[in-house]
Coordinates of C-alpha atoms in Angstrom, one line a residue:
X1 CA 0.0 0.0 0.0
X2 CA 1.6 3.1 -1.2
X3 CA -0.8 5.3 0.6
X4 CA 0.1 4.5 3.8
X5 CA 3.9 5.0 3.4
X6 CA 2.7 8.5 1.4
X7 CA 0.5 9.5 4.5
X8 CA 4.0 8.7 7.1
X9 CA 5.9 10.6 4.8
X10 CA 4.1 13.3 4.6
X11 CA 3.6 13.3 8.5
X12 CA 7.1 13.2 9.3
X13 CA 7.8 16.5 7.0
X14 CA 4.5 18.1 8.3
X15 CA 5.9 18.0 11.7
X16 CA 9.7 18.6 10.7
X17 CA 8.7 21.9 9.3
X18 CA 6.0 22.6 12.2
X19 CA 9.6 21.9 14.8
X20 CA 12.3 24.1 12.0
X21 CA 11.0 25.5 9.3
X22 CA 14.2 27.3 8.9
X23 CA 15.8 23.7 8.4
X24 CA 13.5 22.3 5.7
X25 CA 14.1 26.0 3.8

């Protein structure tokens, strides 16, 4: 299921760029 790996992707650079946005620009 590619969706589910897409969803925890997307979750972990959600919250990496919620905790340093500085860092993921």
């Amino acid at each position: 299921m590619i969706e589910t790996g897409t969803d925890s992707y997307r979750l972990a650079i959600t919250r990496a760029r919620a905790e340093a946005p500085a860092k993921a620009g």
